[in-house]
Amino acid sequence: MSTRKTITRLATIGGICTAVALAASGCGAGGPASSSGSAGTSTVNVLVEAGGHAELTGVAEQCKKDTGVDVNFVELPYDGMFNRLSSEFSSGNVSFDVAALDSVWLPSFKDAVQPIDELFTDEAKKDIFPALVKEANVNGHFIGMPAWTNAEIILYRKDLFEDAKNKADFQAKYGYALAAPTTWKQYQDISQFFTKDGMYGTDVKGGVETEWLAHVLQAGSPMVLDDKNNVVIDNAAHKEALDFYTSLVKDAPAGAAQVDWAAAQNLFNQGKTAMTRFWAHAYRQIPKDSAVAGKVGTAPMIAGSAGVGGVPGPWYLTVPKATKNADAAKKFVKCAYDYNDKGIESNLGLAARISAFEKYQDQPGYESFKPLIETLNGKATATRPATEKWQQIVDTVLVPMLQKAVAGGDSATLLADAKKQIEGLLK
Amino acid sequence: MRVAERTTHDAGTPARAGAVPSVPAAVVPLRRRRGTNREGLEAGRRSTRTLLWVLLAAAMVLYGFPFLYLLFTSFKTPIDTIAVPPTILPKEWTLENYANALGRSGVPASFINSIQTAIISTVLSLVLAVPAAYGITRYKTLSGRIFIMAALVTRMVPPVAIGIPLASMMASMGLADTPIALSIAHTTISLPLSIWLMSSFFEAVPKDLEEAATVDGCSRLGALWRVVIPVVSGGIAVTAIFAFLASWNEFLFALLMTAIRSQTTPVVIANFQTQFGLDWGSMTALAAVYSIPVILLTLLLQRRIVAGMTLGAVKG
């Protein structure tokens, strides 16, 4: 009897809960309804990677004041964003009016977003880094406005570099003054010098490909594919860059094959490495209670025979063809260009316009900006190849190849194998 | 007790053993042997029990450690969370991560969305699974057997294969970005399991019970409601828990189908990992908070869960 009463009670509670939940489910608890279905409204939904949300918050506030366009952010984790974009673009039914796309995704979604040529005025093209202007242009049309960009620079332990004993010892051993490295040779020497007493000169990242690709650019070759989409991964520059990359393994913490961005950042912030080649934003994200807080210096990415070169990591604001709110969406994209410097005051602290970086470069706390500008303007700096297969090439060929290389594999053989695999993927 | 006393006497000192003259000499070694056997048996049982406890403790540590590590990490300072080598306990305890995580925009709303979605999905699963399972087990027809096998097959399809079509369908029905859409999607995950679970629970209920209820004047539905359902209430609790958990923890469909109005907490937790870094402290803090309702629910329904899990075992 009591069991039946309990069941009846539970059923009643369940029924009430369901009724309440069903009644509430019409709107959910996250905010107003999506506007992409209602044409001509002044509210735009902006799909953005979680880390980039803060970058655009200031822009959204200013845009509301100036144009009356209200912004809802749809925040998604980076790893899931590509799937979501693929799903919505392929269905032709999008829940957002603006999408912030990683540069590597632009070729994949070029047919799903509309041209925004009118926003790329001559003045705008002058104020955006050349590599980004080139990348934003697909098949003769500009399809994405860079919202913020990044590149790897050198972060080093200023305290160690300025130490009198270290300076004297380094001078005695290598015959030149200890300073932030500008060339491959200097990077190798300094890495070797600081690898002692439980500390390492640098890290070697076997789990990510961008850093090695930057060295390829510095060695004077386009990355992996040339302008005509020929696979050039087995040329001399790629081998030279790979040999340089693996030469640092002896001066880096063990397990290089598994080291990725997060691991390298942790090692540096823990004071385990004297230098790191890392994305510029990391300078402003060093924890205040870190062993290296206040002791870090910055320098442009090192140069190879072709000069300073880095791989930019920009995000582009795009307007889907499927949105019914294109006018308001384009207004927001224009705001993002006009108020690009607003992003610099966010946690990430990045922008895309040269003038925005220059506005802050001499202010305390923004010491990473000058090296970043220099790297992004570097002679050898270039964006990744514009192929839809790029992510697949990275995941299935480049990273596994690097992991084998840092574990002692023969570079020429590995590059020749990689060439065959990439050609197979591109067929 | 008597046996134990006798055994103690028998195993006593030689002087005490000598104080029992009436016992035939030939019997003494036998008794001693029996006593020794019983002692050995007891000792064996004790060591088996100890071993079981050790294994149980090891299993608990094995299963519980990741959660404990998550919990401890949520109280660490930023630099402590990324320490190399990692430390288990925080060097300095802080609630900063909880303040950051709970203060982040969208977190309270995501909790409400998670609760809504899980409740609707659980109720939908039960409402559909209970009659389906009852029908299959009581009317053993070919179509019923095919249906239950087909339900199992749906579990074999990777969720990502149905996620994108489901998202498109919901959008075309005007349900995009609503908890009801996500609940329906979650029901596709939990329903097959619920039907199978409920079938096994219904199988364990003797038909005689229903027949007796029918003799007493109950209709078939009346017998189901008044007799069978109370008997399988533990099973329903187990099924409800599984359905609730399936929805509560689900990530992929939530990622594909929610945006502003219905984003659930698993997606918000994942948002702490960005292209530019991973905020371990805030992520673990939110994950710890998100675990609390499930832990409470499990503790609350613990007896029913155990009863439900052993329901099939007492059949016959």
XYZ file of C-alpha atoms in Angstrom:
743
model
C 0.000 0.000 0.000
C 2.720 2.392 0.999
C 4.668 1.437 -2.116
C 1.689 2.350 -4.262
C 1.367 5.635 -2.428
C 5.041 6.325 -3.000
C 4.680 5.523 -6.671
C 1.626 7.709 -7.008
C 3.468 10.483 -5.230
C 6.540 10.064 -7.426
C 4.372 9.944 -10.544
C 2.633 13.143 -9.469
C 5.921 14.891 -8.748
C 7.325 13.615 -12.040
C 4.241 14.820 -13.861
C 4.431 18.257 -12.322
C 8.163 18.509 -13.018
C 7.607 17.447 -16.616
C 4.754 19.880 -17.057
C 6.897 22.707 -15.691
C 9.873 21.615 -17.760
C 7.765 21.300 -20.895
C 6.172 24.681 -20.322
C 9.583 26.222 -19.823
C 11.203 24.344 -22.667
C 9.573 26.556 -25.230
C 12.091 29.245 -24.471
C 14.864 27.658 -22.453
C 16.877 29.574 -19.918
C 19.710 30.960 -21.949
C 18.273 34.094 -23.449
C 16.062 35.398 -26.190
C 14.996 33.447 -29.213
C 17.303 33.063 -32.165
C 16.807 35.871 -34.602
C 18.266 34.211 -37.646
C 14.853 33.055 -38.625
C 13.310 36.501 -38.516
C 14.510 38.691 -41.289
C 15.585 42.229 -40.719
C 15.773 42.239 -36.919
C 18.479 44.231 -35.213
C 19.688 41.293 -33.151
C 22.468 39.100 -34.443
C 23.634 35.740 -33.146
C 27.388 35.399 -33.287
C 28.880 31.910 -33.171
C 32.254 32.118 -31.536
C 34.849 29.828 -30.016
C 34.822 30.052 -26.235
C 38.227 31.734 -26.068
C 37.193 34.373 -28.550
C 33.994 35.441 -26.827
C 35.772 37.938 -24.606
C 37.538 39.397 -27.644
C 34.237 40.523 -29.136
C 32.362 41.573 -26.013
C 33.654 45.156 -26.090
C 32.910 45.381 -29.803
C 29.341 44.195 -29.217
C 28.756 46.835 -26.540
C 30.074 49.600 -28.789
C 28.108 48.286 -31.760
C 24.890 48.404 -29.775
C 25.543 52.065 -28.936
C 26.472 53.063 -32.478
C 24.146 51.052 -34.660
C 21.499 49.600 -32.352
C 22.515 46.082 -33.345
C 22.159 43.776 -30.366
C 24.466 40.768 -30.143
C 23.888 37.311 -28.669
C 26.962 35.152 -28.446
C 26.732 31.417 -29.074
C 29.799 30.091 -27.346
C 31.154 26.674 -28.272
C 34.303 24.735 -27.425
C 36.931 24.787 -30.155
C 36.909 21.020 -30.648
C 33.185 20.921 -31.328
C 32.833 24.047 -33.381
C 33.868 22.555 -36.711
C 31.213 19.816 -36.369
C 28.562 22.345 -35.513
C 29.489 24.556 -38.450
C 29.518 21.579 -40.820
C 26.149 20.453 -39.535
C 24.432 23.820 -39.893
C 26.039 24.874 -43.152
C 25.204 21.555 -44.789
C 21.588 21.725 -43.613
C 21.232 25.276 -44.934
C 19.473 26.181 -41.712
C 21.763 28.257 -39.543
C 21.172 29.372 -35.979
C 23.689 32.209 -36.219
C 24.128 35.327 -38.339
C 27.871 35.730 -37.926
C 30.408 32.956 -37.435
C 33.956 33.458 -36.232
C 36.024 30.958 -38.217
C 39.534 29.742 -37.562
C 41.648 30.502 -40.611
C 42.139 26.787 -41.330
C 38.381 26.384 -41.780
C 37.955 29.143 -44.367
C 38.608 26.889 -47.376
C 36.135 24.291 -46.057
C 33.282 26.771 -45.657
C 34.049 29.192 -48.475
C 30.862 28.239 -50.347
C 28.616 28.668 -47.309
C 29.539 32.269 -46.497
C 28.835 35.414 -48.461
C 31.314 37.956 -49.839
C 31.955 41.056 -47.760
C 34.054 42.904 -50.332
C 32.515 46.257 -49.456
C 34.150 46.130 -46.018
C 37.650 45.709 -47.470
C 38.301 49.325 -48.410
C 41.793 50.426 -49.433
C 42.251 51.908 -46.003
C 41.237 48.624 -44.370
C 43.584 46.613 -46.549
C 46.485 48.844 -45.503
C 45.692 48.399 -41.821
C 45.472 44.597 -41.887
C 48.589 42.416 -42.022
C 49.320 41.446 -45.653
C 49.170 37.701 -45.008
C 45.685 38.093 -43.561
C 44.409 40.199 -46.461
C 45.632 37.456 -48.792
C 44.055 34.668 -46.758
C 40.678 36.422 -46.468
C 40.392 36.556 -50.233
C 39.041 33.302 -51.639
C 38.331 32.984 -55.352
C 38.502 36.753 -55.850
C 36.160 37.708 -52.999
C 36.806 38.685 -49.431
C 34.804 36.287 -47.285
C 36.082 36.955 -43.784
C 37.093 39.985 -41.780
C 39.987 39.211 -39.423
C 38.834 39.841 -35.867
C 42.043 38.976 -34.086
C 45.308 37.326 -34.925
C 48.197 35.707 -33.215
C 51.614 34.344 -34.106
C 54.402 32.590 -32.321
C 57.076 34.782 -30.815
C 59.954 34.049 -28.450
C 59.282 34.155 -24.726
C 62.419 33.950 -22.622
C 63.520 34.215 -19.016
C 64.753 37.787 -18.773
C 66.130 37.176 -15.273
C 68.351 34.345 -16.493
C 69.446 36.212 -19.588
C 70.406 39.283 -17.545
C 72.258 37.336 -14.869
C 75.908 38.487 -14.838
C 77.345 34.988 -14.371
C 75.225 33.537 -17.140
C 76.269 36.362 -19.419
C 79.971 35.831 -18.695
C 79.766 32.050 -18.999
C 77.830 32.251 -22.250
C 80.263 34.765 -23.734
C 83.162 32.545 -22.768
C 81.617 29.411 -24.206
C 80.054 30.661 -27.444
C 82.011 33.819 -28.204
C 79.096 36.244 -28.397
C 76.828 38.040 -25.943
C 73.847 36.339 -24.378
C 70.664 37.971 -25.667
C 67.274 36.977 -26.994
C 67.922 34.699 -29.998
C 67.343 35.970 -33.502
C 68.651 33.019 -35.516
C 68.409 29.233 -35.459
C 72.042 28.927 -34.419
C 71.587 31.274 -31.474
C 68.458 29.415 -30.432
C 70.383 26.130 -30.456
C 73.305 27.592 -28.484
C 71.122 29.218 -25.833
C 69.009 26.082 -25.487
C 72.145 24.034 -24.926
C 73.556 26.587 -22.483
C 70.544 26.602 -20.178
C 70.062 22.849 -20.167
C 71.603 22.124 -16.784
C 70.698 21.681 -13.117
C 67.250 20.245 -13.845
C 66.361 23.043 -16.228
C 65.949 22.894 -19.978
C 66.816 25.444 -22.623
C 63.596 25.044 -24.569
C 60.711 22.730 -25.331
C 60.105 20.680 -28.454
C 56.486 20.196 -29.384
C 55.862 16.909 -31.147
C 52.122 17.132 -30.671
C 51.534 20.201 -32.846
C 52.725 21.146 -36.315
C 52.584 24.947 -36.533
C 55.985 25.598 -35.012
C 57.795 23.328 -37.417
C 55.886 24.936 -40.294
C 57.128 28.355 -39.144
C 60.680 27.010 -39.439
C 59.865 25.747 -42.934
C 58.879 29.295 -43.883
C 62.057 30.620 -42.300
C 64.021 28.169 -44.441
C 62.462 29.678 -47.558
C 59.792 27.250 -48.698
C 56.015 27.427 -48.777
C 54.431 25.101 -46.232
C 53.766 21.576 -47.502
C 52.039 22.712 -50.732
C 53.225 25.274 -53.257
C 51.003 27.795 -55.053
C 49.903 25.166 -57.555
C 49.051 22.671 -54.806
C 52.073 20.483 -55.562
C 53.298 18.648 -52.490
C 56.735 20.025 -51.649
C 57.141 18.572 -48.176
C 60.219 16.600 -49.214
C 62.231 19.615 -50.414
C 65.485 20.780 -48.829
C 63.875 23.553 -46.777
C 61.450 21.146 -45.099
C 64.315 18.792 -44.263
C 66.463 21.643 -42.974
C 63.603 22.824 -40.760
C 62.924 19.313 -39.482
C 66.577 18.731 -38.688
C 66.698 22.022 -36.785
C 63.517 21.111 -34.932
C 64.799 17.712 -33.849
C 68.248 19.086 -32.972
C 66.616 20.760 -29.977
C 65.251 17.533 -28.504
C 68.385 16.983 -26.426
C 67.886 20.349 -24.742
C 64.179 19.857 -24.070
C 62.186 17.932 -21.452
C 61.642 14.242 -22.145
C 58.554 13.080 -23.980
C 58.758 15.635 -26.776
C 56.466 13.520 -28.941
C 53.572 14.250 -26.605
C 54.301 17.890 -25.846
C 51.613 20.211 -27.198
C 50.766 23.870 -26.602
C 49.321 23.343 -23.135
C 52.270 21.246 -21.976
C 54.827 23.709 -23.339
C 53.038 26.650 -21.734
C 52.930 24.825 -18.408
C 56.620 23.977 -18.564
C 57.527 27.596 -19.215
C 55.195 29.022 -16.578
C 56.583 26.531 -14.069
C 60.092 27.799 -14.764
C 61.271 24.513 -16.272
C 62.338 25.976 -19.615
C 64.425 29.080 -20.293
C 62.806 29.842 -23.646
C 59.774 28.887 -25.614
C 58.429 29.651 -29.059
C 54.816 30.356 -28.278
C 51.713 32.261 -29.321
C 52.013 35.891 -28.288
C 48.851 35.935 -26.171
C 50.562 33.673 -23.622
C 52.688 36.569 -22.409
C 49.669 38.277 -20.891
C 48.334 35.016 -19.499
C 51.277 34.130 -17.242
C 49.683 33.482 -13.829
C 50.512 36.093 -11.223
C 51.621 33.384 -8.801
C 53.833 31.734 -11.422
C 57.532 31.287 -10.749
C 58.278 33.342 -13.856
C 55.767 36.171 -13.416
C 57.523 39.478 -14.074
C 60.658 37.736 -15.319
C 59.709 37.122 -18.929
C 61.050 38.923 -21.966
C 59.698 38.815 -25.506
C 61.328 38.812 -28.936
C 60.208 38.255 -32.518
C 60.200 34.727 -33.888
C 63.667 33.604 -34.928
C 64.863 33.881 -38.510
C 66.203 31.280 -40.873
C 67.892 31.870 -44.208
C 64.684 33.480 -45.543
C 64.266 35.826 -42.589
C 61.753 36.085 -39.761
C 58.723 33.933 -40.406
C 55.666 32.875 -38.478
C 52.341 31.236 -39.133
C 49.546 33.680 -38.275
C 46.628 32.313 -36.301
C 43.776 34.642 -37.216
C 40.033 34.244 -36.755
C 37.706 35.670 -39.361
C 34.170 36.966 -38.957
C 31.983 35.598 -41.713
C 28.343 36.041 -42.709
C 26.579 32.802 -43.718
C 24.674 32.807 -46.979
C 21.774 31.158 -45.145
C 21.213 33.953 -42.633
C 18.103 36.060 -43.072
C 19.696 38.852 -41.118
C 22.625 39.695 -43.386
C 22.377 43.479 -43.077
C 22.627 43.516 -39.299
C 25.311 40.815 -39.500
C 27.426 42.951 -41.814
C 26.920 45.945 -39.541
C 28.385 43.904 -36.697
C 31.341 42.776 -38.820
C 32.016 46.416 -39.680
C 31.849 47.289 -35.974
C 34.377 44.538 -35.290
C 36.739 46.219 -37.731
C 36.029 49.768 -36.535
C 36.443 48.910 -32.850
C 39.057 46.244 -33.283
C 41.176 47.596 -30.428
C 38.422 46.744 -27.927
C 39.613 43.136 -28.018
C 43.013 44.101 -26.691
C 41.569 44.913 -23.298
C 40.081 41.421 -22.986
C 41.761 38.423 -21.352
C 43.105 37.227 -24.664
C 44.362 40.683 -25.538
C 44.590 40.429 -29.314
C 43.463 42.383 -32.367
C 43.783 42.144 -36.139
C 44.476 45.723 -37.198
C 48.038 46.971 -37.204
C 46.886 50.330 -35.811
C 45.185 48.577 -32.871
C 48.373 46.768 -31.896
C 50.427 49.925 -32.376
C 48.118 51.875 -30.088
C 49.063 49.597 -27.198
C 52.572 48.448 -28.039
C 54.381 50.949 -25.772
C 52.092 50.460 -22.803
C 53.284 48.365 -19.853
C 51.943 44.825 -19.992
C 51.855 44.783 -23.787
C 55.535 44.053 -24.390
C 54.599 41.149 -26.636
C 53.014 43.413 -29.267
C 56.165 44.780 -30.934
C 57.615 41.280 -31.466
C 54.205 40.122 -32.646
C 53.911 42.938 -35.186
C 57.455 42.244 -36.373
C 56.713 38.551 -36.765
C 53.424 39.118 -38.563
C 55.178 41.535 -40.917
C 58.123 39.126 -41.288
C 59.502 38.547 -44.768
C 58.831 34.820 -44.576
C 55.503 34.960 -42.733
C 52.701 33.210 -44.605
C 49.341 31.660 -43.913
C 48.559 27.969 -44.179
C 47.774 26.428 -47.569
C 44.200 27.062 -48.665
C 43.019 23.514 -49.017
C 39.923 21.892 -47.564
C 42.060 18.902 -46.665
C 44.416 20.896 -44.482
C 43.087 19.718 -41.124
C 43.169 16.143 -42.352
C 46.748 16.577 -43.543
C 47.705 17.966 -40.145
C 45.995 15.275 -38.102
C 46.881 12.230 -40.161
C 50.251 13.110 -41.648
C 52.093 16.080 -40.159
C 51.645 15.449 -36.449
C 52.366 11.683 -36.638
C 55.434 12.454 -38.759
C 56.715 15.021 -36.252
C 56.177 12.606 -33.395
C 58.302 10.023 -35.184
C 60.920 12.645 -36.034
C 61.363 13.880 -32.459
C 61.578 10.262 -31.339
C 64.636 9.815 -33.579
C 63.218 8.933 -36.999
C 65.157 9.668 -40.166
C 63.963 13.027 -41.480
C 64.421 12.343 -45.196
C 62.526 9.056 -45.021
C 59.749 10.549 -42.937
C 59.304 13.484 -45.305
C 59.250 11.197 -48.344
C 56.571 9.041 -46.683
C 54.607 12.157 -45.740
C 54.679 13.322 -49.346
C 53.133 10.064 -50.538
C 50.428 10.221 -47.883
C 49.518 13.835 -48.639
C 49.370 13.162 -52.359
C 47.025 10.290 -51.551
C 44.785 12.600 -49.517
C 44.685 15.251 -52.233
C 43.781 12.862 -55.056
C 28.758 -21.019 20.629
C 29.033 -24.401 22.260
C 31.109 -25.628 19.415
C 33.363 -22.647 19.731
C 33.785 -23.205 23.495
C 34.517 -26.853 22.953
C 36.974 -26.020 20.280
C 38.693 -23.562 22.579
C 38.947 -26.218 25.279
C 40.223 -28.771 22.854
C 42.815 -26.428 21.557
C 43.841 -25.421 25.081
C 46.989 -26.113 27.004
C 48.040 -29.756 27.603
C 47.107 -29.390 31.291
C 43.549 -28.362 30.413
C 43.311 -31.060 27.797
C 44.342 -33.525 30.435
C 41.485 -32.303 32.627
C 38.947 -34.050 30.391
C 39.646 -37.704 31.210
C 36.301 -39.038 30.049
C 37.052 -38.371 26.436
C 38.353 -41.486 24.692
C 41.903 -41.123 23.561
C 41.079 -41.943 19.952
C 38.524 -39.105 19.803
C 40.854 -36.354 20.979
C 42.948 -36.140 17.827
C 39.718 -36.147 15.778
C 38.231 -33.312 17.799
C 41.507 -31.480 17.703
C 41.593 -32.013 13.979
C 37.997 -30.743 13.688
C 38.866 -27.771 15.880
C 41.912 -27.015 13.813
C 39.814 -27.322 10.654
C 37.206 -24.925 11.996
C 39.892 -22.493 13.073
C 41.485 -22.803 9.677
C 38.116 -22.281 8.069
C 37.507 -19.198 10.210
C 40.960 -17.885 9.461
C 40.381 -18.591 5.787
C 37.086 -16.728 5.885
C 38.703 -13.857 7.695
C 41.502 -13.588 5.177
C 39.038 -13.884 2.277
C 36.975 -11.126 3.836
C 40.079 -8.996 4.354
C 41.136 -9.623 0.784
C 37.674 -8.650 -0.435
C 37.782 -5.465 1.592
C 41.219 -4.656 0.219
C 39.987 -5.278 -3.335
C 36.882 -3.211 -2.651
C 38.976 -0.385 -1.261
C 41.310 -0.602 -4.256
C 38.346 -0.494 -6.644
C 36.908 2.481 -4.764
C 40.207 4.321 -4.961
C 40.506 3.442 -8.645
C 37.032 4.708 -9.443
C 36.953 7.513 -6.939
C 40.416 8.939 -7.513
C 39.645 10.848 -10.715
C 36.706 12.529 -9.017
C 38.735 13.279 -5.901
C 41.514 14.704 -8.047
C 38.958 16.853 -9.838
C 37.595 18.006 -6.504
C 41.035 18.878 -5.120
C 42.005 20.632 -8.349
C 38.956 22.834 -8.060
C 40.425 24.247 -4.841
C 43.900 24.894 -6.271
C 45.423 28.202 -7.309
C 46.005 28.715 -11.070
C 49.694 27.835 -10.926
C 48.988 24.830 -8.703
C 46.569 23.381 -11.245
C 49.293 23.157 -13.868
C 52.126 22.066 -11.573
C 54.721 19.748 -13.086
C 54.779 17.153 -11.564
C 51.161 17.474 -10.461
C 50.226 17.490 -6.797
C 47.134 15.780 -5.426
C 46.285 18.184 -2.613
C 46.258 21.952 -3.113
C 49.245 23.746 -1.614
C 46.946 26.645 -0.911
C 43.152 26.199 -0.754
C 41.054 28.745 -2.619
C 37.433 29.210 -3.642
C 38.434 31.532 -6.478
C 37.737 28.873 -9.124
C 34.168 28.447 -7.877
C 33.622 32.189 -7.958
C 35.000 32.351 -11.512
C 33.028 29.365 -12.753
C 29.701 30.270 -11.206
C 30.111 33.932 -12.060
C 30.586 33.198 -15.741
C 27.695 34.294 -17.897
C 25.409 31.489 -18.968
C 26.275 29.075 -16.160
C 23.077 29.378 -14.058
C 20.964 29.245 -17.230
C 22.805 26.144 -18.389
C 22.002 24.416 -15.092
C 18.313 25.143 -15.548
C 18.508 23.872 -19.114
C 20.254 20.679 -17.995
C 17.609 20.014 -15.361
C 14.739 20.692 -17.763
C 16.222 18.533 -20.469
C 17.054 15.636 -18.155
C 13.600 15.617 -16.544
C 11.728 15.697 -19.848
C 13.982 13.049 -21.346
C 13.657 10.772 -18.300
C 9.879 11.035 -18.210
C 9.638 10.500 -21.962
C 11.850 7.422 -21.700
C 9.791 5.931 -18.875
C 6.443 6.745 -20.445
C 7.517 4.976 -23.617
C 9.687 2.219 -22.181
C 7.379 0.887 -19.445
C 4.416 -0.028 -21.685
C 6.741 -1.163 -24.474
C 8.693 -3.465 -22.174
C 5.514 -4.757 -20.520
C 3.956 -5.543 -23.882
C 7.074 -7.298 -25.119
C 7.459 -9.471 -22.032
C 3.818 -10.327 -21.510
C 2.811 -10.923 -25.148
C 5.740 -12.883 -26.430
C 5.159 -12.261 -30.108
C 7.598 -12.356 -33.001
C 7.088 -8.670 -33.687
C 7.894 -7.953 -30.032
C 11.128 -9.909 -30.285
C 12.050 -8.119 -33.518
C 11.206 -4.782 -31.895
C 13.414 -5.364 -28.872
C 16.292 -6.499 -31.060
C 15.795 -3.470 -33.280
C 15.860 -1.263 -30.192
C 19.217 -2.760 -29.331
C 20.532 -2.115 -32.820
C 19.881 1.602 -32.395
C 22.393 1.526 -29.541
C 25.006 0.296 -31.976
C 24.763 3.369 -34.201
C 27.354 5.980 -33.207
C 25.556 9.067 -31.853
C 27.474 11.332 -34.228
C 25.866 9.499 -37.160
C 22.390 10.507 -36.038
C 23.301 13.797 -34.375
C 23.572 15.899 -37.512
C 20.354 14.580 -39.158
C 18.532 14.997 -35.857
C 19.725 18.578 -35.559
C 18.492 19.299 -39.088
C 15.127 17.677 -38.382
C 14.630 19.667 -35.202
C 15.546 22.878 -37.008
C 13.075 22.178 -39.803
C 10.357 21.498 -37.198
C 11.060 24.877 -35.623
C 12.461 23.295 -32.481
C 16.036 24.462 -32.948
C 17.730 25.523 -29.753
C 14.965 24.360 -27.381
C 15.246 21.942 -24.443
C 12.390 19.873 -25.869
C 14.435 19.168 -29.020
C 17.412 18.130 -26.967
C 15.196 16.015 -24.697
C 13.817 14.136 -27.683
C 17.349 13.584 -28.935
C 18.424 12.321 -25.530
C 15.450 9.989 -25.428
C 16.801 8.278 -28.540
C 19.833 7.364 -26.463
C 18.099 6.271 -23.278
C 14.971 4.629 -24.674
C 16.548 1.395 -25.991
C 18.394 0.833 -22.734
C 15.250 1.662 -20.752
C 13.193 -0.861 -22.727
C 15.776 -3.576 -22.193
C 16.105 -2.818 -18.503
C 12.364 -2.689 -17.938
C 11.887 -5.912 -19.904
C 14.254 -7.750 -17.589
C 12.410 -6.358 -14.562
C 8.989 -7.349 -15.928
C 10.347 -10.822 -16.736
C 11.147 -11.253 -13.052
C 7.532 -10.644 -11.971
C 5.563 -13.930 -11.825
C 2.479 -13.981 -14.038
C 0.548 -15.489 -11.120
C 0.529 -12.108 -9.429
C -1.311 -10.523 -12.322
C -3.637 -13.462 -12.657
C -4.523 -13.196 -8.969
C -5.216 -9.495 -9.430
C -7.416 -10.285 -12.422
C -9.331 -12.852 -10.374
C -9.834 -10.136 -7.763
C -11.488 -8.007 -10.410
C -8.655 -5.941 -11.835
C -8.478 -5.210 -15.526
C -5.130 -5.889 -17.243
C -4.194 -2.234 -17.010
C -5.422 -2.147 -13.425
C -3.244 -5.134 -12.591
C -0.298 -3.450 -14.261
C -0.804 -0.230 -12.329
C -1.831 -1.697 -8.952
C 0.300 -4.837 -8.815
C 3.114 -5.021 -11.353
C 4.328 -1.420 -11.240
C 4.716 -1.429 -7.429
C 6.691 -4.675 -7.688
C 9.050 -3.241 -10.291
C 9.286 0.203 -8.694
C 12.943 -0.433 -7.856
C 13.548 -1.262 -11.496
C 11.781 1.901 -12.587
C 14.022 3.879 -10.238
C 17.108 2.259 -11.763
C 15.850 2.951 -15.282
C 15.000 6.532 -14.374
C 18.458 7.065 -12.935
C 20.124 5.717 -16.065
C 17.903 7.806 -18.333
C 18.519 10.895 -16.215
C 22.276 10.338 -16.208
C 22.349 9.722 -19.953
C 20.755 13.098 -20.524
C 22.563 14.929 -17.720
C 26.008 13.990 -19.002
C 25.344 14.020 -22.741
C 27.599 16.307 -24.735
C 27.504 15.682 -28.477
C 23.816 16.321 -29.164
C 23.916 19.310 -26.844
C 26.849 20.661 -28.811
C 25.087 20.193 -32.142
C 21.583 21.262 -31.173
C 21.821 24.049 -28.630
C 22.848 27.658 -28.907
C 21.645 30.550 -26.821
C 18.430 29.356 -25.192
C 19.096 25.738 -24.327
C 22.819 25.192 -23.888
C 23.435 22.620 -21.178
C 26.226 22.594 -18.631
C 28.455 19.917 -20.266
C 28.952 22.287 -23.214
C 29.649 25.178 -20.866
C 32.201 23.052 -19.001
C 33.900 22.235 -22.305
C 34.038 25.942 -23.081
C 36.764 26.343 -20.485
C 39.078 24.629 -22.942
C 39.782 27.141 -25.638
C 42.207 27.314 -28.485
C 44.317 29.570 -26.329
C 44.443 27.567 -23.139
C 42.654 25.489 -20.578
C 41.276 26.978 -17.374
C 41.628 23.852 -15.248
C 40.538 25.482 -12.020
C 37.219 26.869 -13.251
C 36.521 23.787 -15.339
C 36.970 21.417 -12.407
C 34.978 23.708 -10.104
C 31.989 23.728 -12.436
C 32.306 19.982 -13.032
C 32.315 19.406 -9.255
C 29.194 21.521 -8.790
C 27.522 19.781 -11.724
C 28.160 16.388 -10.094
C 26.300 17.269 -6.908
C 22.695 16.724 -8.116
C 23.580 13.328 -9.537
C 25.349 12.246 -6.369
C 22.399 13.393 -4.270
C 19.911 11.665 -6.546
C 21.866 8.432 -6.431
C 22.143 8.546 -2.645
C 18.455 9.348 -2.330
C 17.403 6.433 -4.494
C 20.188 4.108 -3.364
C 17.888 1.534 -1.736
C 15.586 1.394 -4.715
C 18.526 1.080 -7.076
C 19.972 -1.850 -5.132
C 16.518 -3.415 -4.882
C 15.999 -2.912 -8.604
C 19.348 -4.356 -9.499
C 18.700 -7.515 -7.507
C 15.131 -7.894 -8.701
C 16.025 -10.283 -11.490
C 18.284 -12.265 -9.211
C 15.465 -13.491 -6.943
C 13.292 -14.784 -9.728
C 11.881 -18.235 -8.960
